[in-house]
Structures are given as structure tokens and as C-alpha cells.
Amino acid sequence: MTLFESDRVEKFTKNSPWILLVIIVIVFSILNPFFFSYSNLGNILGRVPYILCMALGLSIVMAAGDFDLSFAALSELTIALIASIAGIGGFWLAFFVSLATILTLGLVNAIGVVKLGIHPWLVTLGTMLIGLGAATVITGGYQISLSYSQLKVIAGNLVGIPIPAILSIVLAISIYFIVHRTKFGEYVYVSGGNREAGLREGVNITTTRIKAYLIASFLYWAAGISYFTQTTVYRSGQIQLTLIDVILVAFIGKAISSRRVVNIPGAIFGVLFLAILANGLGLIGVQAYWIGLVKGLLTLIIIVGVSIREGEVVQLE
Amino acid sequence: MKNKILNFISDYGVYIAFVVIILFFSFSTSSFLTYRNIVDIADRIVVMALIAFGIALTLMVGGIDLSGGTIVGLVGIAAVSLIKAGVHPLLVILVVLGIGIIVGLINASLIAGANVNPFIATLVTLFVGGSLEKVVTSGGLPVYLWEVPGWFQALGKGKWLGIPNSVFLLLGIGILMYVLVHKAKLGREFYAIGENITTSRYSGIPTRIKLGTAYVISALASTAAGFVLASKFTAGQPMAGHTYLWDAIGAVYLGTIVSSRTRGSFLGTLFGAIFLGTTLNGLSLMGAGLGWLNFAKGAVILFLVLSWSMKGKLRDRAKAVG
């Protein structure tokens, strides 16, 4: 195990994601000059928002020491609910009904995990299947069209940059402040680090964890909304495909942090990294399913890099 | 009195629910209690239960295995492609077992070697395997087998005394795993590792190797599931295992509710698979689509974990009183 304890390896594993990103950008720019153009950067940023929203949500929950599998399913449910209710009761009703539904499911996650002490994976697996099932039932499994004039305003461009990208930057900065610059954020990390010590210090761990789940579910809802701004059609199961991407993003954040914790800047880096990788591989003509394989193997490498320094075998519970 | 009722519900509620569900489907659909449909249910249960047995085993050592979902697909594609190419049956079986062992070893080295959280490790193998399924089938096209050799057909479609052969395979593997866990030293070591891995190591159990063994056995159980499914479809269907995976997890946790063991049990898991297989079949007969089935699975899992935690609370209370 001495191999992994030496300083040089420590430094390398800490910086390797950044080095990897630079190498990837250089390689793609050489392989296809279009990659480093202004319009392609717009492409990349345009695809980022909904993954980023989900990744921020999952990161908060993971920083508090819990887990959530339902993020993609709750975003899907948001889309399905808006698409179905907007036709009957108008857009704004759909907007608020979907928010209330997703927050309720977030509360189910929170109560199951925090109050009843059930393993996060089980509870959120349940809400995941319910969310996915409901989205399929509502849309009938058919492809549906997503175009709402109410969302036109935020779907456009501002000085060439997609507005959803600007909004997600604003959102990312606010979440950064909540998690890394407030008392609540400190409590989140206490909850994720040492709950016993936190309780002795008088930190309300229960409330902190419940709040983390609720903020996360709000972000999953925001992810659903931002999905409308970048595509015009939706079929149930589409966002669920990003499940592993989002988990990977949270772990990339953990890998590049010096304290080995999930964090917001790391998550933002991870989202950009994956978006650049997928875009670049696509531009040089790699098939979508090969991109999936590359991402999967990359996840494996990063997760092994993060885990191997744990002295003991990690077990559930 | 209130406690007695709660205890009764938490002990027998699942069985009562099972009987009610069977009665309900028998009266509401005419095709539910026919021989043909019961064979259909059995087919579904066999695949689900084989994956679930593997998961139950990894639960005993304090982990979980999600990779069964992709092993089923990989094994199916490999088996059908090899049979199509005219490879000798024995070699087909060897290659298929090899695939299972390789995936099992990958899980084992991630979890027992590199200390990766078992859920995350097997989720990643599930995803990488899924991508591989798509890569080798150019994006997810099933591999069909037009001329099915007799030996292959016998596995998934053959019957003996009116009972599908695959049911016998399930029972055989089930008994084998049961004996391994409950009658051999290995099983006691598995439970010891699951209870407390540190004390197990100090008491001289080579924990990393035993832990790895559990994941390899689990992968082999899923390999059998994939083989049966491929023979039933006479096709290698990419991503076919993923739906069975969530069902299998449901079956395992259902098993922990009916069993006195909180950490995986084979008999309980078998009951769980029968329960879920029957319910999902009945719902399909009543015209429920994929969405409703997913919804039902989610609701069942949430209901299960809630009653599970209730049972745990009751037990704690009983301990505090006694």
C-alpha cells in the first residue's frame, strides 16, 4: 500500500483530472479544428445545464453523507407533468404543480432516510422507480413535443451565450455560496463527516439532512425545466440515461478535492469535463455507444483512484 | 393488544397480501389461472430468482451486486452468437461461464481489492457492461438464432412432467447455494464478514478472498439466468437483464421481510421472486404497460422498506422490554 501513500502519487492523483482535461482539449483541437471554435463552445455549454442541476443536487446530498438515486427520475417526472398539465390547466399551473410534486417526493426521500433510518439507496430506488413509472404512464411512452412560449425568454441567446448556460452559472454560484460559505453548508459537511461529533456540538443533523434532500429535489425540478430550453422533444427514459454521468460527476468532485469530499467546484468541473469529452468524441466521429463505454471506464478509473486509499473494505450500512 | 396486531401484520402481512393478490387476479382475469400463464410466470420467476440468489449472497457479506443486470445480456449475446457460429455446446458453456467469472472477478477486485463501495462498484460494472452490450451489437440490435439446436432449446423451452426444465435448474442451483451457505464453513464465514469485517479478519478469516468469492458466485448465478433467458428468447437481447435486475432486488428485500434473517436468505428470496413474478404477471394481464409496472415496483419497494423498518423497530422494542 506504500505506493499509494507517497507524496508524488498524492500530488498526481490530486491534479490528474485537470491535466487530463487540458490534454483532452488539446487532442480534440488537433483532431478537429472546429472543436475549439466559438460556436462549438456554445454547443457544449448549451448541453450542460440539466446535468449540472442534477449534479449539484446529488452533490449536496452526498456531502451530507447520504445518497440519492432518484434525481433523473424526478427530472423526468417534472417534464412529463408540465407537458401533460400545461395542455389542460395552462403553463403556470403545470409549473407549480410539478414543483410541489417533486418537493413532495424529495420529502419522501428525506423522511424515509433521515426519520426512519432506511438505507438511502433503497428509499431513493423506490422513488426512482415511481418517478420513472409515473413519467411513462403520463406520456404514454410516446415522444412528446416540448415548446412553450413561456420558456422562449430563457431559451434564447445573450451575446452568443445560451441563456440557460448563464442561468446555470448563476445557480452554480448560489449553490456554491450555500454549501461553502454559510452555516448550513458547514453543518452539511459535519453531517457527512462525523455525525456523532456534530450532535455533541449541538448541530441539528436531522434538519440539515432533510434540508439537503429538499434543496436537491428543487434542483432536480430545475433540471427538468432547463431540459425544455435545449430540446423540443422528450421521450420517457431519456434523462435516466444520464444516471451514471451524474454519479460520476459527484465522484470526480471528490477525486479532485484535497479533503476528499464531494464539493461544488468539483461537480462543476466534472460536468464540463464530461460535456467536453462527449462533444469532442462525437466531433471526431465516435459512435454514441462507444462514448458510453469510454465514460464508464473513466468512471471506473476515477472511482478506484478515490477508493483505493481507504484502508478497509467499504461495506453497506 | 396494538402491538400484537402490528406484530401479526409484520409477520404474516406479506403472505396474506400474496393470497389476496392471487384471488384478485384469478377473478378479474380469465387467463391468470391457466397452465400456459403459470408456465409464463415460472419462466419469469426463474430468471429473477437466479439473479436474486446472487444478490442475497452478496447481502450476506454486507454488500450488494447490481451487475447481474448486464451479465444476463452479455451471456445471452455471447451464447447465441457462438451457437450461431456452430461452436461445440461444451465450449459455449465454458465461454459463458468464463464471462460470468470475469465480471465476478472484476467486481471482486474493485470491492475487496480497491475498497470501492459495493453499490457504486457494481453500478459502474452494470453501466460499462451495458455499453459493451450496445457496442458488440452495433447499438442494441438483438442477435437472433434461427436454427435452434435441441440441447439449447431444452433449457428454456423443454419440460419434464409438465414442469419447465429451467425450474429444475433453479431448484438445483438454489439447493447448491443453500448447502454452501448453511451447511458449509464458507457460509458461516460469509455471515461473520457481513456482521463485522474487522473482527472477522482478526479472527483469521481471509476476508478479502472470501468477499471476492461471494461476488464471483453471485456472477455465476446471474450467468445461469442469462443462459436460460437466451434459450427462452432464442435470441441475445442487449439490455434484457436490466428490468430483471430491479425485480430481483425487490425479491431479495421482500425475502428479508418474510425471513428471520435481516441479511439475505435464499428461501425468503425465492418467496419474494414468486410474489413479485405473480404480481407483475397479473398486472400485465390486466393491461398495465411498462410505466405502471415500474410504478408498481417502486411502490412495492417503498412499502417493503417501510414495513421492514417497522419490523426492526418492533424487534428493538421487544428487546428493550425483554
XYZ file of C-alpha atoms in Angstrom:
639
model
C 0.000 0.000 0.000
C 3.027 2.281 0.276
C 2.717 3.009 -3.413
C -0.458 4.995 -2.802
C 0.813 6.846 0.231
C 3.810 8.529 -1.330
C 3.638 12.298 -1.820
C 4.238 12.223 -5.534
C 1.322 9.886 -6.147
C -0.791 12.043 -3.836
C 0.047 15.128 -5.878
C -0.528 13.335 -9.151
C -3.931 11.885 -8.240
C -4.944 15.316 -6.995
C -4.030 17.133 -10.190
C -4.543 14.375 -12.714
C -8.140 15.331 -13.602
C -7.036 18.876 -14.547
C -4.066 17.548 -16.521
C -6.392 15.082 -18.245
C -8.795 17.902 -19.182
C -6.064 20.008 -20.760
C -4.712 17.008 -22.692
C -8.189 16.137 -23.930
C -8.864 19.701 -25.109
C -5.518 19.818 -26.965
C -6.036 16.406 -28.593
C -9.569 17.231 -29.749
C -8.475 20.621 -31.104
C -5.798 18.932 -33.208
C -8.127 16.165 -34.427
C -10.908 18.562 -35.378
C -10.252 22.319 -35.610
C -13.978 23.031 -35.269
C -13.787 21.770 -31.674
C -12.152 24.925 -30.358
C -14.491 27.330 -32.170
C -16.856 29.838 -30.585
C -19.997 28.145 -31.866
C -18.922 24.742 -30.601
C -18.204 26.153 -27.149
C -21.813 27.370 -27.276
C -22.873 23.807 -28.168
C -21.025 22.409 -25.203
C -22.397 24.977 -22.759
C -25.908 24.516 -24.120
C -25.889 20.832 -23.213
C -24.577 21.404 -19.707
C -27.483 22.902 -17.673
C -29.707 19.940 -16.831
C -26.811 17.649 -15.944
C -25.329 20.430 -13.840
C -28.573 20.957 -11.893
C -28.836 17.252 -11.090
C -25.132 17.020 -10.208
C -25.386 19.987 -7.823
C -28.360 18.374 -6.098
C -26.695 14.989 -5.755
C -23.506 16.653 -4.508
C -25.336 18.392 -1.654
C -26.998 15.128 -0.588
C -23.693 13.254 -0.804
C -21.839 15.989 1.090
C -24.337 15.447 3.915
C -23.359 11.780 3.911
C -26.461 10.415 2.178
C -27.213 9.292 -1.346
C -29.920 9.791 -3.938
C -30.750 7.641 -6.951
C -33.978 9.422 -7.842
C -32.533 12.601 -9.410
C -33.007 11.666 -13.059
C -36.422 10.134 -12.438
C -37.654 13.255 -10.634
C -36.454 15.435 -13.528
C -38.297 13.155 -15.940
C -41.433 13.443 -13.858
C -41.112 17.245 -13.944
C -41.045 17.223 -17.743
C -43.911 14.745 -18.027
C -46.075 16.668 -15.551
C -45.509 20.023 -17.263
C -46.160 18.558 -20.697
C -49.430 16.985 -19.590
C -50.846 19.659 -17.279
C -49.896 22.649 -19.450
C -52.333 21.415 -22.106
C -55.232 21.288 -19.623
C -54.686 23.950 -16.982
C -52.146 26.279 -18.534
C -48.400 26.537 -18.230
C -48.109 28.240 -14.857
C -50.376 25.723 -13.109
C -48.171 22.971 -14.526
C -45.108 24.866 -13.367
C -46.240 24.949 -9.734
C -47.913 21.531 -9.617
C -44.701 19.918 -10.867
C -42.643 21.818 -8.266
C -44.984 20.701 -5.469
C -44.901 17.071 -6.655
C -41.116 16.910 -6.870
C -40.655 18.561 -3.473
C -43.118 16.036 -2.007
C -41.122 13.127 -3.437
C -37.959 14.769 -2.089
C -39.656 14.851 1.302
C -40.480 11.136 0.964
C -36.759 10.511 0.392
C -35.859 12.669 3.387
C -38.378 11.075 5.761
C -37.507 7.542 4.690
C -33.772 8.063 5.047
C -33.455 10.536 7.896
C -36.515 9.900 10.085
C -36.998 6.168 9.535
C -33.335 5.333 9.120
C -33.784 3.235 5.965
C -30.800 2.908 3.665
C -30.733 5.836 1.173
C -30.308 3.513 -1.818
C -33.477 1.599 -1.025
C -35.700 4.603 -0.410
C -34.443 6.516 -3.421
C -34.603 3.392 -5.598
C -38.290 3.271 -4.698
C -38.891 6.936 -5.570
C -36.768 6.478 -8.702
C -38.999 3.669 -9.999
C -42.139 5.593 -9.026
C -40.906 8.719 -10.817
C -39.885 6.803 -13.943
C -43.101 4.797 -13.969
C -45.251 7.878 -13.498
C -43.414 9.728 -16.289
C -44.014 6.805 -18.668
C -47.665 6.500 -17.650
C -48.282 10.242 -18.113
C -46.638 10.471 -21.528
C -47.905 7.037 -22.594
C -44.330 6.200 -23.538
C -44.666 8.303 -26.696
C -42.404 11.064 -27.877
C -43.937 14.377 -26.883
C -43.293 17.876 -28.113
C -41.904 20.462 -25.743
C -42.412 24.003 -26.883
C -43.828 26.596 -24.565
C -43.788 30.263 -25.364
C -43.366 30.973 -21.629
C -39.942 29.373 -21.785
C -38.846 31.128 -25.002
C -37.411 34.007 -22.987
C -34.897 31.814 -21.182
C -34.185 29.553 -24.149
C -32.503 32.197 -26.285
C -29.003 33.602 -26.516
C -27.404 36.596 -24.851
C -24.330 37.934 -26.690
C -23.916 34.489 -28.238
C -24.026 32.593 -24.971
C -27.097 30.412 -24.364
C -29.199 31.929 -21.568
C -29.698 28.510 -19.880
C -25.913 28.365 -19.542
C -25.859 31.831 -17.932
C -28.685 30.811 -15.587
C -26.843 27.656 -14.597
C -23.705 29.660 -13.854
C -25.780 31.914 -11.592
C -27.361 28.839 -9.992
C -23.989 27.161 -9.548
C -22.558 30.252 -7.850
C -25.541 30.494 -5.482
C -25.264 26.810 -4.579
C -21.538 27.314 -4.090
C -22.264 30.053 -1.557
C -24.924 27.997 0.223
C -22.678 24.957 0.551
C -19.275 26.526 1.089
C -19.960 29.917 2.650
C -22.869 29.521 5.093
C -23.510 27.922 8.495
C -25.873 25.459 6.802
C -23.087 24.392 4.478
C -20.792 23.794 7.438
C -23.474 21.628 9.047
C -23.823 19.685 5.793
C -20.146 18.739 5.937
C -20.370 17.969 9.668
C -23.253 15.622 8.865
C -21.216 13.991 6.125
C -18.028 13.841 8.178
C -18.797 12.989 11.774
C -22.410 12.920 12.896
C -21.618 11.895 16.478
C -19.288 14.835 16.989
C -21.794 17.146 15.307
C -24.556 16.039 17.655
C -22.330 16.637 20.666
C -21.589 20.136 19.358
C -25.299 20.813 19.141
C -25.628 20.672 15.348
C -29.117 19.654 14.267
C -28.074 16.835 11.954
C -31.634 15.662 11.210
C -32.816 19.051 9.947
C -29.644 19.559 7.937
C -30.061 16.243 6.118
C -33.752 16.869 5.432
C -32.927 20.347 4.069
C -30.218 18.831 1.858
C -32.750 16.429 0.308
C -35.256 19.246 -0.225
C -32.739 21.612 -1.860
C -31.641 18.694 -4.032
C -35.174 17.911 -5.173
C -35.667 21.595 -6.043
C -32.549 21.338 -8.215
C -33.879 18.170 -9.907
C -37.015 20.137 -10.735
C -34.858 22.960 -12.122
C -33.059 20.339 -14.216
C -36.401 19.286 -15.685
C -37.227 22.920 -16.537
C -33.857 23.536 -18.160
C -34.321 20.418 -20.296
C -37.176 22.240 -22.068
C -34.848 25.002 -23.144
C -32.425 22.827 -25.083
C -34.585 20.320 -26.891
C -38.018 20.203 -28.453
C -38.934 16.550 -27.956
C -38.919 14.236 -24.975
C -39.466 10.526 -24.544
C -39.607 8.938 -21.090
C -36.351 7.291 -20.066
C -34.137 9.858 -21.813
C -32.821 11.580 -18.707
C -32.431 8.302 -16.824
C -29.625 7.583 -19.318
C -27.556 10.276 -17.600
C -27.759 8.457 -14.236
C -24.172 7.268 -14.277
C -22.864 10.576 -15.679
C -24.229 12.483 -12.730
C -22.899 9.979 -10.191
C -19.559 10.145 -11.987
C -19.571 13.944 -11.749
C -20.033 13.818 -7.972
C -17.152 11.359 -7.670
C -14.909 13.453 -9.915
C -15.578 16.301 -7.483
C -14.492 14.049 -4.643
C -11.392 12.933 -6.539
C -10.048 16.427 -7.174
C -10.775 17.806 -3.721
C -7.877 17.963 -1.286
C -10.155 16.986 1.601
C -11.614 14.041 -0.338
C -15.170 15.266 -0.061
C -17.858 15.893 -2.632
C -17.901 19.618 -3.396
C -19.487 22.158 -5.720
C -16.468 23.400 -7.751
C -15.520 19.762 -8.316
C -19.002 18.974 -9.567
C -18.902 21.930 -11.973
C -15.521 20.754 -13.243
C -16.902 17.239 -13.674
C -19.899 18.416 -15.690
C -17.679 20.453 -18.039
C -15.219 17.583 -18.329
C -17.884 15.080 -19.399
C -19.552 17.561 -21.764
C -16.219 18.304 -23.454
C -15.350 14.622 -23.691
C -18.701 13.648 -25.215
C -18.676 16.604 -27.625
C -15.085 16.001 -28.728
C -15.553 12.268 -29.247
C -18.741 12.970 -31.196
C -16.932 15.507 -33.427
C -14.210 13.044 -34.380
C -16.930 10.570 -35.380
C -17.106 8.168 -32.437
C -20.448 6.340 -32.087
C -22.641 7.235 -29.115
C -22.408 3.781 -27.525
C -18.603 3.877 -27.664
C -18.755 7.208 -25.843
C -20.793 5.432 -23.157
C -18.126 2.776 -22.813
C -15.330 5.360 -22.581
C -17.246 7.276 -19.900
C -17.873 4.075 -17.976
C -14.204 3.070 -18.000
C -13.219 6.584 -16.986
C -15.641 6.418 -14.058
C -14.052 3.169 -13.042
C -10.548 4.651 -13.050
C -11.550 7.733 -11.073
C -13.594 5.799 -8.505
C -10.810 3.273 -7.995
C -8.385 6.186 -7.573
C -10.615 7.701 -4.894
C -11.350 4.436 -3.095
C -8.009 2.687 -3.100
C -6.666 4.899 -0.320
C -9.372 3.712 2.079
C -7.573 1.271 4.346
C -10.547 -1.005 4.836
C -13.087 -2.706 2.648
C -16.176 -0.477 2.482
C -19.426 -2.180 3.377
C -23.030 -1.090 3.306
C -24.839 0.302 6.405
C -53.020 -5.545 22.002
C -51.995 -2.931 19.474
C -48.515 -4.393 19.481
C -49.906 -7.883 18.892
C -51.815 -6.725 15.829
C -48.762 -4.904 14.487
C -46.634 -7.981 15.090
C -49.164 -10.182 13.303
C -49.251 -7.831 10.324
C -45.488 -7.566 10.104
C -45.092 -11.373 10.409
C -47.891 -12.578 8.140
C -48.938 -9.464 6.205
C -46.915 -10.417 3.139
C -48.452 -13.915 2.947
C -51.947 -12.526 3.352
C -51.209 -9.956 0.638
C -49.974 -12.802 -1.611
C -53.174 -14.842 -1.208
C -55.332 -11.744 -1.757
C -53.391 -10.855 -4.919
C -53.772 -14.381 -6.356
C -57.510 -14.398 -5.608
C -57.887 -10.926 -7.098
C -56.143 -11.784 -10.375
C -57.931 -15.158 -10.631
C -61.326 -13.468 -10.523
C -60.509 -10.349 -12.521
C -58.787 -12.049 -15.475
C -59.788 -15.303 -17.115
C -56.300 -16.223 -18.290
C -54.461 -15.890 -14.974
C -55.000 -19.420 -13.628
C -54.305 -21.281 -16.884
C -51.446 -23.754 -17.350
C -49.925 -21.585 -20.077
C -49.842 -18.500 -17.905
C -48.445 -20.356 -14.910
C -45.569 -21.553 -17.128
C -45.070 -17.902 -18.173
C -44.920 -16.836 -14.543
C -42.471 -19.664 -13.788
C -40.175 -18.511 -16.621
C -40.140 -15.005 -15.266
C -39.530 -16.212 -11.705
C -36.586 -18.441 -12.737
C -34.577 -15.577 -14.275
C -35.488 -13.149 -11.490
C -34.735 -15.649 -8.698
C -31.350 -16.698 -10.125
C -30.154 -13.065 -10.167
C -31.759 -12.535 -6.761
C -29.944 -15.527 -5.207
C -26.665 -13.893 -6.175
C -27.724 -10.560 -4.706
C -28.870 -12.302 -1.497
C -25.433 -13.884 -1.186
C -23.677 -10.520 -1.520
C -26.114 -9.077 1.017
C -24.895 -11.712 3.481
C -21.313 -10.431 3.209
C -22.516 -6.871 3.755
C -22.547 -5.734 0.131
C -24.804 -5.770 -2.906
C -24.416 -6.836 -6.539
C -26.110 -4.900 -9.341
C -24.003 -6.343 -12.152
C -26.414 -9.262 -12.688
C -28.414 -6.982 -14.963
C -25.634 -6.774 -17.518
C -24.315 -10.335 -17.096
C -27.688 -11.608 -18.325
C -27.358 -9.545 -21.513
C -23.670 -10.276 -22.157
C -24.124 -14.011 -21.604
C -27.161 -14.113 -23.903
C -25.378 -12.295 -26.723
C -22.262 -14.461 -26.390
C -24.171 -17.746 -26.183
C -26.375 -17.036 -29.195
C -23.501 -15.710 -31.320
C -21.362 -18.786 -30.551
C -24.188 -21.261 -31.237
C -24.885 -19.428 -34.497
C -21.225 -19.880 -35.460
C -21.579 -23.617 -34.858
C -19.349 -23.856 -31.808
C -19.480 -27.083 -29.749
C -22.043 -26.886 -26.884
C -19.429 -27.647 -24.245
C -17.239 -24.792 -25.447
C -20.264 -22.454 -25.478
C -20.966 -23.295 -21.842
C -17.292 -22.813 -20.929
C -17.108 -19.395 -22.602
C -20.346 -18.313 -20.966
C -19.117 -19.392 -17.538
C -15.877 -17.568 -18.308
C -17.773 -14.327 -18.916
C -19.559 -14.705 -15.591
C -16.317 -15.414 -13.758
C -14.560 -12.426 -15.372
C -17.336 -9.999 -14.390
C -17.383 -11.545 -10.909
C -13.610 -11.134 -10.599
C -13.814 -7.507 -11.722
C -16.422 -6.826 -9.021
C -14.345 -8.764 -6.508
C -11.154 -6.835 -7.209
C -12.981 -3.492 -7.106
C -14.770 -4.207 -3.838
C -12.375 -6.472 -1.965
C -9.183 -5.187 -3.592
C -9.631 -1.461 -4.180
C -12.160 -0.869 -1.354
C -14.770 0.607 -3.691
C -18.227 0.882 -2.178
C -20.049 -2.258 -3.428
C -23.099 -0.360 -4.656
C -21.031 2.117 -6.671
C -18.653 -0.581 -7.950
C -21.388 -2.839 -9.283
C -23.383 0.134 -10.604
C -20.354 1.024 -12.698
C -19.902 -2.576 -13.907
C -23.604 -2.549 -14.770
C -23.106 0.593 -16.843
C -19.839 -0.432 -18.503
C -21.350 -3.853 -19.286
C -24.439 -2.153 -20.699
C -22.273 -0.015 -23.012
C -20.380 -3.144 -24.028
C -23.692 -4.876 -24.847
C -24.507 -1.968 -27.156
C -21.020 -1.825 -28.681
C -20.940 -5.515 -29.642
C -24.461 -5.363 -31.097
C -23.886 -2.085 -33.033
C -26.123 -0.032 -30.798
C -28.519 -2.606 -29.366
C -29.721 -4.874 -32.187
C -30.746 -8.320 -30.868
C -28.851 -11.342 -32.171
C -31.419 -13.871 -33.397
C -30.930 -17.606 -33.603
C -32.918 -19.151 -36.464
C -31.835 -22.781 -36.190
C -32.023 -23.670 -32.530
C -30.109 -26.806 -31.538
C -32.085 -29.257 -29.394
C -29.866 -29.041 -26.325
C -30.196 -25.260 -26.193
C -33.949 -25.322 -26.696
C -34.365 -27.924 -23.951
C -33.089 -25.467 -21.359
C -35.564 -22.664 -21.824
C -38.500 -24.316 -23.541
C -38.257 -28.006 -22.615
C -40.498 -29.561 -19.971
C -40.387 -32.666 -17.805
C -43.659 -33.904 -16.261
C -45.200 -30.650 -17.439
C -42.744 -28.557 -15.440
C -40.262 -26.346 -17.352
C -36.680 -27.632 -17.197
C -35.491 -24.205 -16.097
C -37.439 -24.626 -12.844
C -35.344 -27.722 -12.076
C -32.196 -25.730 -12.868
C -33.334 -23.001 -10.484
C -34.023 -25.526 -7.719
C -30.682 -27.239 -8.334
C -28.690 -24.006 -8.123
C -30.806 -22.837 -5.185
C -30.126 -26.040 -3.214
C -26.430 -25.876 -4.095
C -26.139 -22.311 -2.819
C -28.234 -23.128 0.247
C -25.969 -26.030 1.175
C -22.868 -23.919 0.522
C -24.091 -21.171 2.831
C -25.945 -23.046 5.554
C -24.098 -26.373 5.730
C -20.510 -25.425 4.911
C -17.856 -23.380 6.684
C -17.922 -20.826 3.869
C -21.443 -19.720 4.807
C -20.547 -19.064 8.429
C -17.578 -17.025 7.254
C -19.858 -15.065 4.901
C -22.209 -14.184 7.738
C -19.265 -13.311 10.001
C -17.884 -10.923 7.368
C -21.310 -9.393 6.907
C -21.708 -8.814 10.646
C -18.297 -7.300 11.230
C -15.478 -7.456 8.729
C -12.787 -6.196 11.114
C -13.403 -8.823 13.794
C -13.625 -11.475 11.080
C -10.192 -10.511 9.826
C -8.716 -10.544 13.319
C -10.201 -13.991 13.931
C -8.223 -15.299 10.970
C -10.691 -15.282 8.073
C -9.016 -14.146 4.816
C -11.767 -11.560 4.422
C -10.780 -10.106 1.058
C -10.649 -13.511 -0.626
C -13.935 -14.702 0.892
C -15.609 -11.421 -0.009
C -14.402 -11.807 -3.581
C -15.678 -15.404 -3.662
C -19.177 -14.179 -2.813
C -19.167 -11.808 -5.808
C -17.891 -14.490 -8.186
C -20.597 -16.950 -7.048
C -23.176 -14.193 -7.451
C -21.986 -13.507 -11.003
C -22.243 -17.233 -11.817
C -25.863 -17.311 -10.634
C -26.650 -14.409 -12.987
C -24.796 -16.247 -15.767
C -27.259 -19.128 -15.391
C -30.090 -16.591 -15.554
C -28.713 -15.147 -18.803
C -28.372 -18.594 -20.344
C -31.962 -19.506 -19.503
C -33.283 -16.209 -20.850
C -31.332 -16.512 -24.115
C -32.688 -20.035 -24.585
C -36.246 -18.850 -23.914
C -35.970 -15.953 -26.391
C -33.684 -17.919 -28.754
C -32.016 -14.545 -29.112
C -29.327 -12.472 -27.444
C -31.174 -9.363 -26.359
C -28.948 -6.434 -25.324
C -30.066 -4.704 -22.107
C -32.574 -7.529 -21.462
C -31.276 -8.053 -17.946
C -31.812 -4.530 -16.661
C -35.540 -4.902 -15.945
C -34.946 -8.232 -14.238
C -32.345 -6.580 -12.011
C -34.727 -4.177 -10.264
C -37.238 -7.026 -9.883
C -34.537 -9.215 -8.354
C -33.583 -6.521 -5.841
C -37.247 -6.230 -4.884
C -37.399 -10.015 -4.450
C -34.351 -10.057 -2.186
C -35.670 -7.350 0.111
C -39.105 -8.972 0.128
C -37.230 -12.066 1.264
C -35.656 -10.239 4.178
C -39.115 -9.294 5.409
C -40.525 -12.816 5.494
C -37.320 -14.303 6.869
C -35.917 -14.085 10.376
C -32.549 -13.195 8.875
C -32.244 -9.484 8.131
C -29.330 -10.048 5.799
C -30.383 -12.111 2.824
C -31.975 -15.551 2.832
C -32.500 -17.949 -0.082
C -35.936 -19.262 0.932
C -37.164 -15.741 1.573
C -35.725 -14.577 -1.757
C -37.478 -17.441 -3.582
C -40.761 -16.407 -1.996
C -40.033 -12.797 -2.930
C -39.449 -13.776 -6.560
C -42.674 -15.817 -6.657
C -44.596 -12.922 -5.111
C -43.214 -10.289 -7.498
C -43.357 -12.539 -10.577
C -47.009 -13.340 -9.930
C -47.952 -9.728 -9.220
C -46.206 -8.309 -12.272
C -47.701 -11.024 -14.495
C -51.203 -10.287 -13.166
C -50.747 -6.554 -13.733
C -49.605 -7.181 -17.319
C -52.640 -9.389 -17.930
C -54.845 -6.556 -16.737
C -53.271 -4.362 -19.393
C -50.705 -2.431 -17.370
C -47.875 -1.060 -19.509
C -44.214 -0.594 -18.655
C -44.928 2.666 -16.838
C -47.476 1.179 -14.462
C -45.243 -1.834 -13.845
C -42.330 0.459 -12.893
C -44.658 2.496 -10.732
C -45.881 -0.674 -9.008
C -42.319 -1.873 -8.431
C -41.349 1.462 -6.860
C -44.427 1.432 -4.641
C -43.749 -2.194 -3.615
C -40.100 -1.409 -2.752
C -41.085 1.641 -0.699
C -43.818 -0.359 1.052
C -41.336 -3.144 1.735
C -38.621 -0.978 3.212
C -41.183 0.839 5.331
C -42.552 -2.379 6.778
C -39.002 -3.634 7.134
C -38.032 -0.647 9.253
C -41.270 -1.123 11.217
C -40.329 -4.747 11.895
C -36.887 -3.640 13.053
C -38.432 -1.067 15.359
C -40.787 -3.683 16.820
C -37.883 -6.028 17.407
C -35.893 -3.280 19.123
C -38.899 -2.506 21.294
C -39.282 -6.187 22.166
C -35.603 -6.278 23.114
C -35.971 -3.205 25.291
C -38.967 -4.754 27.079
C -37.465 -8.219 27.398
